[in-house]
């Protein structure tokens, strides 16, 4: 089961089919733009714009451009790929695809008095701006889109789980985990998932899943959908 947003599921489905799997797309996440919010600030005043997701890139560039002279940081290969698609040069890309990796990389690359803009979703973790401010940076955490629950997915989700129509569930973000639980509203969810293999994209999503008492069988070393599928393949080969 692919739980990504409808507009992002195709690439995941293609990779699954290349490995001779069958994809069931049930979007557990969707996005709504906060229009014109970027107009409330002066982008050229910032030294860095930090993108933490391909969605952040997409919604930012729908409303604005990266001013000349402003440096760009990207978290994750998908974010970098989205920026390159728009022809935007990347000045910093941490090796670790999580917020903590970015903080460490920026602490070595940027001056503490520089202004940093974080254009991201409304559910972005507070740890990133908090740790950057602790290092002395002037940070603007700007939610330029909202992550919402696609309630129209509820019926299909309940059918697939209750009738055991899938062998694997893929969670690509903490939001997909939260929405999965909210849409199912099942008291004995752990029992309902017995026999289904669960793979998460990385440690943050794993932690969210564990908060519901559910343990994923597969957590990849590379926090990408390609890494998820490679790890899943090795899991089934054992």
mmCIF file of N, CA and C in Angstrom, residues 4 8 11-12 15 78 172 201 222-230:
data_model
loop_
_atom_site.group_PDB
_atom_site.id
_atom_site.type_symbol
_atom_site.label_atom_id
_atom_site.label_comp_id
_atom_site.label_asym_id
_atom_site.label_seq_id
_atom_site.Cartn_x
_atom_site.Cartn_y
_atom_site.Cartn_z
ATOM 1 N N UNK A 4 1.411 7.770 0.053
ATOM 2 C CA UNK A 4 1.815 9.138 -0.300
ATOM 3 C C UNK A 4 0.648 9.925 -0.889
ATOM 4 N N UNK A 8 2.057 12.435 -5.656
ATOM 5 C CA UNK A 8 3.417 11.943 -5.440
ATOM 6 C C UNK A 8 3.500 10.419 -5.500
ATOM 7 N N UNK A 11 5.466 7.971 -8.819
ATOM 8 C CA UNK A 11 6.876 7.561 -8.886
ATOM 9 C C UNK A 11 7.132 6.342 -7.997
ATOM 10 N N UNK A 12 6.453 6.293 -6.848
ATOM 11 C CA UNK A 12 6.613 5.142 -5.951
ATOM 12 C C UNK A 12 6.010 3.892 -6.600
ATOM 13 N N UNK A 15 8.313 2.418 -9.203
ATOM 14 C CA UNK A 15 9.428 1.645 -8.635
ATOM 15 C C UNK A 15 8.965 0.276 -8.149
ATOM 16 N N UNK A 78 15.366 14.024 -2.613
ATOM 17 C CA UNK A 78 14.169 14.431 -3.357
ATOM 18 C C UNK A 78 14.025 15.948 -3.369
ATOM 19 N N UNK A 172 5.619 7.007 4.523
ATOM 20 C CA UNK A 172 6.701 7.884 4.059
ATOM 21 C C UNK A 172 6.814 9.177 4.859
ATOM 22 N N UNK A 201 9.985 5.220 6.256
ATOM 23 C CA UNK A 201 11.062 5.838 5.467
ATOM 24 C C UNK A 201 12.289 6.170 6.313
ATOM 25 N N UNK A 222 18.930 4.333 4.065
ATOM 26 C CA UNK A 222 18.791 5.492 3.169
ATOM 27 C C UNK A 222 17.332 5.935 3.218
ATOM 28 N N UNK A 223 17.089 7.190 3.655
ATOM 29 C CA UNK A 223 15.727 7.631 3.940
ATOM 30 C C UNK A 223 15.017 8.118 2.671
ATOM 31 N N UNK A 224 14.857 7.220 1.711
ATOM 32 C CA UNK A 224 14.183 7.521 0.446
ATOM 33 C C UNK A 224 13.249 6.363 0.105
ATOM 34 N N UNK A 225 12.366 6.582 -0.895
ATOM 35 C CA UNK A 225 11.495 5.477 -1.284
ATOM 36 C C UNK A 225 12.314 4.354 -1.929
ATOM 37 N N UNK A 226 13.410 4.721 -2.609
ATOM 38 C CA UNK A 226 14.291 3.691 -3.169
ATOM 39 C C UNK A 226 14.917 2.869 -2.043
ATOM 40 N N UNK A 227 15.326 3.558 -0.979
ATOM 41 C CA UNK A 227 15.903 2.863 0.170
ATOM 42 C C UNK A 227 14.885 1.953 0.839
ATOM 43 N N UNK A 228 13.635 2.404 0.898
ATOM 44 C CA UNK A 228 12.578 1.575 1.483
ATOM 45 C C UNK A 228 12.434 0.262 0.713
ATOM 46 N N UNK A 229 12.396 0.365 -0.616
ATOM 47 C CA UNK A 229 12.177 -0.827 -1.435
ATOM 48 C C UNK A 229 13.382 -1.763 -1.408
ATOM 49 N N UNK A 230 14.588 -1.193 -1.417
ATOM 50 C CA UNK A 230 15.792 -2.033 -1.332
ATOM 51 C C UNK A 230 15.821 -2.804 -0.010
#
